[in-house]
mmCIF file of C-alpha atoms and ligand atoms in Angstrom:
data_model
loop_
_atom_site.group_PDB
_atom_site.id
_atom_site.type_symbol
_atom_site.label_atom_id
_atom_site.label_comp_id
_atom_site.label_asym_id
_atom_site.label_seq_id
_atom_site.Cartn_x
_atom_site.Cartn_y
_atom_site.Cartn_z
ATOM 1 C CA UNK A 1284 -235.503 19.763 -72.521
ATOM 2 C CA UNK A 1285 -237.190 16.464 -73.370
ATOM 3 C CA UNK A 1286 -237.145 15.654 -77.055
ATOM 4 C CA UNK A 1287 -238.503 12.121 -77.099
ATOM 5 C CA UNK A 1288 -240.800 11.651 -80.129
ATOM 6 C CA UNK A 1289 -240.530 15.355 -80.944
ATOM 7 C CA UNK A 1290 -237.878 15.515 -83.648
ATOM 8 C CA UNK A 1291 -237.006 13.451 -86.715
ATOM 9 C CA UNK A 1292 -234.267 10.884 -86.231
ATOM 10 C CA UNK A 1293 -233.433 7.273 -85.456
ATOM 11 C CA UNK A 1294 -235.971 7.078 -82.627
ATOM 12 C CA UNK A 1295 -238.967 7.745 -84.875
ATOM 13 C CA UNK A 1296 -237.470 6.085 -87.966
ATOM 14 C CA UNK A 1297 -237.191 2.749 -86.096
ATOM 15 C CA UNK A 1298 -240.123 3.110 -83.670
ATOM 16 C CA UNK A 1299 -242.430 0.571 -85.329
ATOM 17 C CA UNK A 1300 -239.685 -2.057 -85.457
ATOM 18 C CA UNK A 1301 -238.883 -1.673 -81.765
ATOM 19 C CA UNK A 1302 -242.380 -1.165 -80.328
ATOM 20 C CA UNK A 1303 -243.743 -4.648 -79.790
ATOM 21 C CA UNK A 1304 -245.538 -4.960 -76.457
ATOM 22 C CA UNK A 1305 -247.927 -7.660 -77.768
ATOM 23 C CA UNK A 1306 -250.997 -5.468 -77.283
ATOM 24 C CA UNK A 1307 -252.434 -5.072 -80.809
ATOM 25 C CA UNK A 1308 -254.904 -8.015 -80.708
ATOM 26 C CA UNK A 1309 -256.090 -6.962 -77.254
ATOM 27 C CA UNK A 1310 -256.946 -3.447 -78.421
ATOM 28 C CA UNK A 1311 -258.491 -4.654 -81.682
ATOM 29 C CA UNK A 1312 -260.794 -7.006 -79.714
ATOM 30 C CA UNK A 1313 -261.746 -4.175 -77.358
ATOM 31 C CA UNK A 1314 -262.462 -1.911 -80.336
ATOM 32 C CA UNK A 1315 -264.630 -4.554 -82.020
ATOM 33 C CA UNK A 1316 -266.491 -5.154 -78.747
ATOM 34 C CA UNK A 1317 -267.216 -1.434 -78.392
ATOM 35 C CA UNK A 1318 -268.569 -1.111 -81.931
ATOM 36 C CA UNK A 1319 -266.637 2.142 -82.276
ATOM 37 C CA UNK A 1320 -265.832 4.821 -82.977
ATOM 38 C CA UNK A 1321 -262.671 4.629 -80.860
ATOM 39 C CA UNK A 1322 -260.400 7.419 -79.678
ATOM 40 C CA UNK A 1323 -256.714 6.586 -79.236
ATOM 41 C CA UNK A 1324 -254.753 9.065 -77.120
ATOM 42 C CA UNK A 1325 -251.050 9.412 -77.977
ATOM 43 C CA UNK A 1326 -251.506 7.267 -81.092
ATOM 44 C CA UNK A 1327 -247.949 7.856 -82.302
ATOM 45 C CA UNK A 1328 -247.238 6.142 -85.624
ATOM 46 C CA UNK A 1329 -250.710 4.581 -85.739
ATOM 47 C CA UNK A 1330 -249.341 1.161 -84.793
ATOM 48 C CA UNK A 1331 -252.640 0.315 -83.094
ATOM 49 C CA UNK A 1332 -254.978 2.785 -84.814
ATOM 50 C CA UNK A 1333 -254.385 1.255 -88.242
ATOM 51 C CA UNK A 1334 -255.003 -2.277 -86.933
ATOM 52 C CA UNK A 1335 -258.313 -1.091 -85.487
ATOM 53 C CA UNK A 1336 -259.267 0.592 -88.775
ATOM 54 C CA UNK A 1337 -258.315 -2.581 -90.684
ATOM 55 C CA UNK A 1338 -260.630 -4.579 -88.396
ATOM 56 C CA UNK A 1339 -263.554 -2.410 -89.512
ATOM 57 C CA UNK A 1340 -263.845 0.124 -86.656
ATOM 58 C CA UNK A 1341 -263.664 3.901 -86.987
ATOM 59 C CA UNK A 1342 -260.738 5.385 -85.099
ATOM 60 C CA UNK A 1343 -259.497 8.859 -84.252
ATOM 61 C CA UNK A 1344 -255.813 8.948 -83.310
ATOM 62 C CA UNK A 1345 -254.559 11.955 -81.396
ATOM 63 C CA UNK A 1346 -250.933 12.849 -80.704
ATOM 64 C CA UNK A 1347 -248.914 15.969 -79.971
ATOM 65 C CA UNK A 1348 -245.903 14.943 -82.089
ATOM 66 C CA UNK A 1349 -246.135 16.055 -85.736
ATOM 67 C CA UNK A 1350 -243.267 13.677 -86.535
ATOM 68 C CA UNK A 1351 -245.088 10.633 -85.168
ATOM 69 C CA UNK A 1352 -248.310 11.709 -86.905
ATOM 70 C CA UNK A 1353 -246.413 12.061 -90.169
ATOM 71 C CA UNK A 1354 -245.438 8.379 -89.924
ATOM 72 C CA UNK A 1355 -249.061 7.463 -89.137
ATOM 73 C CA UNK A 1356 -250.280 9.345 -92.228
ATOM 74 C CA UNK A 1357 -247.588 7.738 -94.395
ATOM 75 C CA UNK A 1358 -249.351 4.380 -93.915
ATOM 76 C CA UNK A 1359 -252.654 5.590 -95.369
ATOM 77 C CA UNK A 1360 -252.187 4.364 -98.935
ATOM 78 C CA UNK A 1361 -250.982 0.912 -97.902
ATOM 79 C CA UNK A 1362 -253.980 0.594 -95.564
ATOM 80 C CA UNK A 1363 -256.379 0.565 -98.523
ATOM 81 C CA UNK A 1364 -259.400 2.721 -99.252
ATOM 82 C CA UNK A 1365 -261.828 1.174 -96.741
ATOM 83 C CA UNK A 1366 -259.521 1.320 -93.713
ATOM 84 C CA UNK A 1367 -258.292 4.738 -94.786
ATOM 85 C CA UNK A 1368 -261.842 6.050 -94.722
ATOM 86 C CA UNK A 1369 -262.199 4.810 -91.125
ATOM 87 C CA UNK A 1370 -259.001 6.416 -89.704
ATOM 88 C CA UNK A 1371 -258.224 10.025 -88.938
ATOM 89 C CA UNK A 1372 -255.229 11.493 -87.128
ATOM 90 C CA UNK A 1373 -255.176 14.825 -85.369
ATOM 91 C CA UNK A 1374 -252.561 16.906 -83.629
ATOM 92 C CA UNK A 1375 -253.587 17.575 -80.018
ATOM 93 C CA UNK A 1376 -252.222 17.411 -76.500
ATOM 94 C CA UNK A 1377 -253.977 14.705 -74.512
ATOM 95 C CA UNK A 1378 -254.241 16.980 -71.479
ATOM 96 C CA UNK A 1379 -256.324 19.579 -73.355
ATOM 97 C CA UNK A 1380 -258.570 18.573 -76.232
ATOM 98 C CA UNK A 1381 -262.180 19.067 -77.184
ATOM 99 C CA UNK A 1382 -263.287 17.097 -80.220
ATOM 100 C CA UNK A 1383 -267.005 17.778 -79.819
ATOM 101 C CA UNK A 1384 -267.688 14.046 -80.018
ATOM 102 C CA UNK A 1385 -268.239 11.152 -77.616
ATOM 103 C CA UNK A 1386 -266.884 7.626 -77.908
ATOM 104 C CA UNK A 1387 -267.827 4.260 -76.390
ATOM 105 C CA UNK A 1388 -264.091 3.500 -76.005
ATOM 106 C CA UNK A 1389 -260.992 5.618 -75.361
ATOM 107 C CA UNK A 1390 -257.571 3.932 -75.207
ATOM 108 C CA UNK A 1391 -254.134 5.190 -74.262
ATOM 109 C CA UNK A 1392 -251.781 2.294 -75.118
ATOM 110 C CA UNK A 1393 -248.139 1.523 -74.414
ATOM 111 C CA UNK A 1394 -247.676 3.508 -71.193
ATOM 112 C CA UNK A 1395 -248.107 6.857 -72.959
ATOM 113 C CA UNK A 1396 -250.086 8.171 -69.969
ATOM 114 C CA UNK A 1397 -246.807 8.039 -68.040
ATOM 115 C CA UNK A 1398 -245.386 10.742 -70.277
ATOM 116 C CA UNK A 1399 -247.583 13.118 -68.291
ATOM 117 C CA UNK A 1400 -245.178 14.310 -65.635
ATOM 118 C CA UNK A 1401 -247.445 15.859 -63.011
ATOM 119 C CA UNK A 1402 -250.636 14.863 -61.238
ATOM 120 C CA UNK A 1403 -252.270 18.018 -62.670
ATOM 121 C CA UNK A 1404 -251.553 16.814 -66.222
ATOM 122 C CA UNK A 1405 -252.856 13.350 -65.351
ATOM 123 C CA UNK A 1406 -256.075 14.790 -63.948
ATOM 124 C CA UNK A 1407 -256.507 17.127 -66.935
ATOM 125 C CA UNK A 1408 -256.137 14.153 -69.265
ATOM 126 C CA UNK A 1409 -258.606 12.027 -67.275
ATOM 127 C CA UNK A 1410 -261.064 14.942 -67.250
ATOM 128 C CA UNK A 1411 -260.842 15.226 -71.037
ATOM 129 C CA UNK A 1412 -261.298 11.451 -71.404
ATOM 130 C CA UNK A 1413 -264.367 11.609 -69.145
ATOM 131 C CA UNK A 1414 -265.939 14.355 -71.267
ATOM 132 C CA UNK A 1415 -265.301 12.384 -74.481
ATOM 133 C CA UNK A 1416 -266.815 9.118 -73.250
ATOM 134 C CA UNK A 1417 -270.433 8.099 -73.636
ATOM 135 C CA UNK A 1418 -272.143 7.227 -70.338
ATOM 136 C CA UNK A 1419 -270.698 3.858 -69.275
ATOM 137 C CA UNK A 1420 -268.014 4.122 -71.981
ATOM 138 C CA UNK A 1421 -264.677 2.422 -71.387
ATOM 139 C CA UNK A 1422 -261.204 3.804 -70.857
ATOM 140 C CA UNK A 1423 -258.233 1.434 -71.133
ATOM 141 C CA UNK A 1424 -254.824 2.597 -70.015
ATOM 142 C CA UNK A 1425 -251.743 0.392 -69.520
ATOM 143 C CA UNK A 1426 -248.875 1.504 -67.268
ATOM 144 C CA UNK A 1427 -245.787 -0.290 -66.035
ATOM 145 C CA UNK A 1428 -245.951 -1.433 -62.425
ATOM 146 C CA UNK A 1429 -242.871 0.148 -60.815
ATOM 147 C CA UNK A 1430 -240.044 -2.125 -59.686
ATOM 148 C CA UNK A 1431 -238.906 -0.440 -56.510
ATOM 149 C CA UNK A 1432 -235.191 -1.164 -56.926
ATOM 150 C CA UNK A 1433 -235.186 0.853 -60.171
ATOM 151 C CA UNK A 1434 -236.557 3.956 -58.459
ATOM 152 C CA UNK A 1435 -233.791 4.621 -55.950
ATOM 153 C CA UNK A 1436 -231.750 7.822 -56.526
ATOM 154 C CA UNK A 1437 -228.249 6.797 -57.626
ATOM 155 C CA UNK A 1438 -229.307 3.132 -57.542
ATOM 156 C CA UNK A 1439 -228.570 0.302 -59.932
ATOM 157 C CA UNK A 1440 -230.686 1.702 -62.781
ATOM 158 C CA UNK A 1441 -228.880 5.038 -62.558
ATOM 159 C CA UNK A 1442 -225.438 3.462 -62.763
ATOM 160 C CA UNK A 1443 -225.925 0.642 -65.264
ATOM 161 C CA UNK A 1444 -226.576 1.041 -68.969
ATOM 162 C CA UNK A 1445 -229.275 -1.180 -70.402
ATOM 163 C CA UNK A 1446 -229.784 -2.442 -73.975
ATOM 164 C CA UNK A 1447 -233.320 -1.654 -75.146
ATOM 165 C CA UNK A 1448 -234.535 -4.693 -77.079
ATOM 166 C CA UNK A 1449 -232.672 -6.407 -79.896
ATOM 167 C CA UNK A 1450 -230.927 -4.452 -82.673
ATOM 168 C CA UNK A 1451 -233.327 -3.668 -85.534
ATOM 169 C CA UNK A 1452 -232.625 -3.097 -89.235
ATOM 170 C CA UNK A 1453 -233.145 0.480 -90.328
ATOM 171 C CA UNK A 1454 -236.097 0.396 -92.793
ATOM 172 C CA UNK A 1455 -234.304 2.570 -95.357
ATOM 173 C CA UNK A 1456 -230.575 1.854 -95.035
ATOM 174 C CA UNK A 1457 -230.813 -1.768 -93.822
ATOM 175 C CA UNK A 1458 -228.131 -1.089 -91.195
ATOM 176 C CA UNK A 1459 -228.459 -2.314 -87.613
ATOM 177 C CA UNK A 1460 -229.732 0.238 -85.122
ATOM 178 C CA UNK A 1461 -228.964 -0.370 -81.445
ATOM 179 C CA UNK A 1462 -230.555 1.494 -78.571
ATOM 180 C CA UNK A 1463 -229.210 1.766 -75.022
ATOM 181 C CA UNK A 1464 -230.521 3.542 -71.945
ATOM 182 C CA UNK A 1465 -227.201 4.912 -70.753
ATOM 183 C CA UNK A 1466 -228.124 6.627 -67.512
ATOM 184 C CA UNK A 1467 -231.136 7.392 -65.444
ATOM 185 C CA UNK A 1468 -232.017 9.996 -62.879
ATOM 186 C CA UNK A 1469 -234.786 9.165 -60.400
ATOM 187 C CA UNK A 1470 -236.720 11.721 -58.389
ATOM 188 C CA UNK A 1471 -238.903 9.911 -55.831
ATOM 189 C CA UNK A 1472 -240.372 13.221 -54.665
ATOM 190 C CA UNK A 1473 -242.178 13.796 -57.969
ATOM 191 C CA UNK A 1474 -242.158 10.081 -58.957
ATOM 192 C CA UNK A 1475 -240.394 10.981 -62.186
ATOM 193 C CA UNK A 1476 -237.262 9.768 -63.927
ATOM 194 C CA UNK A 1477 -235.321 10.818 -66.988
ATOM 195 C CA UNK A 1478 -233.481 8.185 -69.011
ATOM 196 C CA UNK A 1479 -230.774 9.150 -71.491
ATOM 197 C CA UNK A 1480 -231.238 6.951 -74.556
ATOM 198 C CA UNK A 1481 -228.469 6.536 -77.125
ATOM 199 C CA UNK A 1482 -229.443 5.503 -80.664
ATOM 200 C CA UNK A 1483 -226.672 4.234 -82.919
ATOM 201 C CA UNK A 1484 -226.769 3.164 -86.554
ATOM 202 C CA UNK A 1485 -223.950 0.684 -87.113
ATOM 203 C CA UNK A 1486 -221.937 0.112 -90.277
ATOM 204 C CA UNK A 1487 -219.510 -2.596 -91.335
ATOM 205 C CA UNK A 1488 -216.998 -3.694 -88.697
ATOM 206 C CA UNK A 1489 -218.920 -2.052 -85.864
ATOM 207 C CA UNK A 1490 -218.392 1.471 -87.193
ATOM 208 C CA UNK A 1491 -220.886 3.991 -85.797
ATOM 209 C CA UNK A 1492 -222.501 5.815 -88.747
ATOM 210 C CA UNK A 1493 -225.002 7.893 -86.784
ATOM 211 C CA UNK A 1494 -225.388 8.565 -83.095
ATOM 212 C CA UNK A 1495 -228.298 10.430 -81.521
ATOM 213 C CA UNK A 1496 -229.327 11.028 -77.923
ATOM 214 C CA UNK A 1497 -232.777 11.631 -76.516
ATOM 215 C CA UNK A 1498 -234.149 12.193 -73.037
ATOM 216 C CA UNK A 1499 -237.090 10.059 -71.980
ATOM 217 C CA UNK A 1500 -238.922 11.532 -68.997
ATOM 218 C CA UNK A 1501 -241.705 9.480 -67.401
ATOM 219 C CA UNK A 1502 -243.707 9.400 -64.208
ATOM 220 C CA UNK A 1503 -244.220 6.182 -62.268
ATOM 221 C CA UNK A 1504 -247.632 5.497 -60.757
ATOM 222 C CA UNK A 1505 -248.375 3.042 -57.962
ATOM 223 C CA UNK A 1506 -251.360 0.702 -58.251
ATOM 224 C CA UNK A 1507 -253.532 2.241 -55.584
ATOM 225 C CA UNK A 1508 -252.605 5.743 -56.735
ATOM 226 C CA UNK A 1509 -253.958 4.935 -60.198
ATOM 227 C CA UNK A 1510 -257.097 3.327 -58.805
ATOM 228 C CA UNK A 1511 -257.851 6.420 -56.666
ATOM 229 C CA UNK A 1512 -256.978 8.756 -59.529
ATOM 230 C CA UNK A 1513 -259.469 6.982 -61.796
ATOM 231 C CA UNK A 1514 -262.132 6.934 -59.092
ATOM 232 C CA UNK A 1515 -261.623 10.629 -58.268
ATOM 233 C CA UNK A 1516 -261.944 11.448 -61.970
ATOM 234 C CA UNK A 1517 -265.361 9.820 -62.333
ATOM 235 C CA UNK A 1518 -264.428 6.272 -63.398
ATOM 236 C CA UNK A 1519 -265.225 2.867 -61.932
ATOM 237 C CA UNK A 1520 -262.493 0.276 -62.329
ATOM 238 C CA UNK A 1521 -263.760 -2.894 -64.033
ATOM 239 C CA UNK A 1522 -260.529 -4.848 -64.217
ATOM 240 C CA UNK A 1523 -256.803 -4.630 -63.775
ATOM 241 C CA UNK A 1524 -254.526 -7.048 -65.622
ATOM 242 C CA UNK A 1525 -250.792 -7.634 -65.536
ATOM 243 C CA UNK A 1526 -250.625 -8.801 -69.156
ATOM 244 C CA UNK A 1527 -252.681 -8.788 -72.341
ATOM 245 C CA UNK A 1528 -253.958 -12.320 -71.697
ATOM 246 C CA UNK A 1529 -255.806 -11.062 -68.631
ATOM 247 C CA UNK A 1530 -253.486 -12.281 -65.831
ATOM 248 C CA UNK A 1531 -254.262 -10.825 -62.369
ATOM 249 C CA UNK A 1532 -252.252 -7.879 -60.974
ATOM 250 C CA UNK A 1533 -248.586 -8.745 -60.342
ATOM 251 C CA UNK A 1534 -245.716 -6.725 -58.919
ATOM 252 C CA UNK A 1535 -243.362 -5.297 -61.533
ATOM 253 C CA UNK A 1536 -245.456 -6.313 -64.570
ATOM 254 C CA UNK A 1537 -248.014 -4.214 -66.445
ATOM 255 C CA UNK A 1538 -250.883 -2.350 -64.845
ATOM 256 C CA UNK A 1539 -253.565 -2.602 -67.543
ATOM 257 C CA UNK A 1540 -256.533 -0.605 -66.275
ATOM 258 C CA UNK A 1541 -260.004 -1.150 -67.710
ATOM 259 C CA UNK A 1542 -262.389 1.475 -66.338
ATOM 260 C CA UNK A 1543 -265.690 2.962 -67.381
ATOM 261 C CA UNK A 1544 -267.285 6.351 -67.038
ATOM 262 C CA UNK A 1545 -269.575 6.440 -64.017
ATOM 263 C CA UNK A 1546 -273.002 7.635 -65.142
HETATM 264 C C1 SAM B 2384 -244.773 5.139 -76.600
HETATM 265 S S1 SAM B 2384 -245.471 6.171 -77.857
HETATM 266 C C2 SAM B 2384 -246.988 5.311 -78.066
HETATM 267 C C3 SAM B 2384 -247.544 5.402 -79.465
HETATM 268 C C4 SAM B 2384 -248.703 4.456 -79.759
HETATM 269 N N1 SAM B 2384 -249.829 4.657 -78.852
HETATM 270 C C5 SAM B 2384 -248.272 3.008 -79.686
HETATM 271 O O1 SAM B 2384 -248.814 2.278 -78.859
HETATM 272 O O2 SAM B 2384 -247.403 2.619 -80.459
HETATM 273 C C6 SAM B 2384 -245.893 7.587 -76.906
HETATM 274 C C7 SAM B 2384 -246.606 8.666 -77.694
HETATM 275 O O3 SAM B 2384 -247.160 9.587 -76.744
HETATM 276 C C8 SAM B 2384 -247.172 10.854 -77.352
HETATM 277 N N2 SAM B 2384 -247.415 11.847 -76.300
HETATM 278 C C9 SAM B 2384 -246.682 12.053 -75.183
HETATM 279 N N3 SAM B 2384 -247.234 13.027 -74.437
HETATM 280 C C10 SAM B 2384 -248.345 13.442 -75.103
HETATM 281 C C11 SAM B 2384 -249.352 14.421 -74.845
HETATM 282 N N4 SAM B 2384 -249.312 15.178 -73.737
HETATM 283 N N5 SAM B 2384 -250.353 14.556 -75.734
HETATM 284 C C12 SAM B 2384 -250.391 13.794 -76.860
HETATM 285 N N6 SAM B 2384 -249.470 12.864 -77.158
HETATM 286 C C13 SAM B 2384 -248.464 12.692 -76.294
HETATM 287 C C14 SAM B 2384 -245.812 10.940 -78.017
HETATM 288 O O4 SAM B 2384 -245.755 11.957 -78.985
HETATM 289 C C15 SAM B 2384 -245.714 9.514 -78.594
HETATM 290 O O5 SAM B 2384 -246.183 9.469 -79.905
#
């Protein structure tokens, strides 16, 4: 049973220190350009939502994890009264929500769309986005572009453990926290994988003070699959970038899709 982002622990406690894909300015500029209000799907700890609110744009952040939303809410006081008034967080599943409101911009940052594990869930989510966009409104959704050698059953990614980023200092204890993807199971039939992540809080002399494991399931999506999926769901693709500076599509980098609601 996948638990990623669903229970308290080292994963959520250190999320903001580890999550650094260099996308905040990009989304803030998009939010300012739209005039707002903005809807962020799978907003997590509010890493991006609060930056958008601080820039002067109203934002609704939606997530299904009460633990992640709790972290987002914990930042309200530090955000100040004006930004606080512009940000709201709600508990919803991004495959089934009806907010009774339309937005000029909906975003789904940091590959969260790939936590939807079936095409049905993806289409349900895109349908909900469509219904929440104003005519011509934009949807921006970054994915990773799959590196084929990582997708082979029993291949190198399945056998080799991989350090996830640099160690970070736990915000409360000050101890180092190290994260490793220890094993990975690929299923090319469903285009899904599950990675087993190990979180360890380290004490003096390399002693392990806390160890927690979480399963990260994701679905990989090929470029033309995503383009057709967007088109079939009522969107026209405006642009596809491989990084947040606007580089053209490139194998194995990001797939940053900028689409708008047709009609
Ligand atoms: C990688 S985090 C991204 C958080 C935030 N957008 C950011 O950029 O830092 C993924 C988030 O997706 C959320 N999530 C996954 N599946 C979801 C779903 N079906 N509906 C709503 N949220 C979901 C998780 O709870 C988690 O907070």
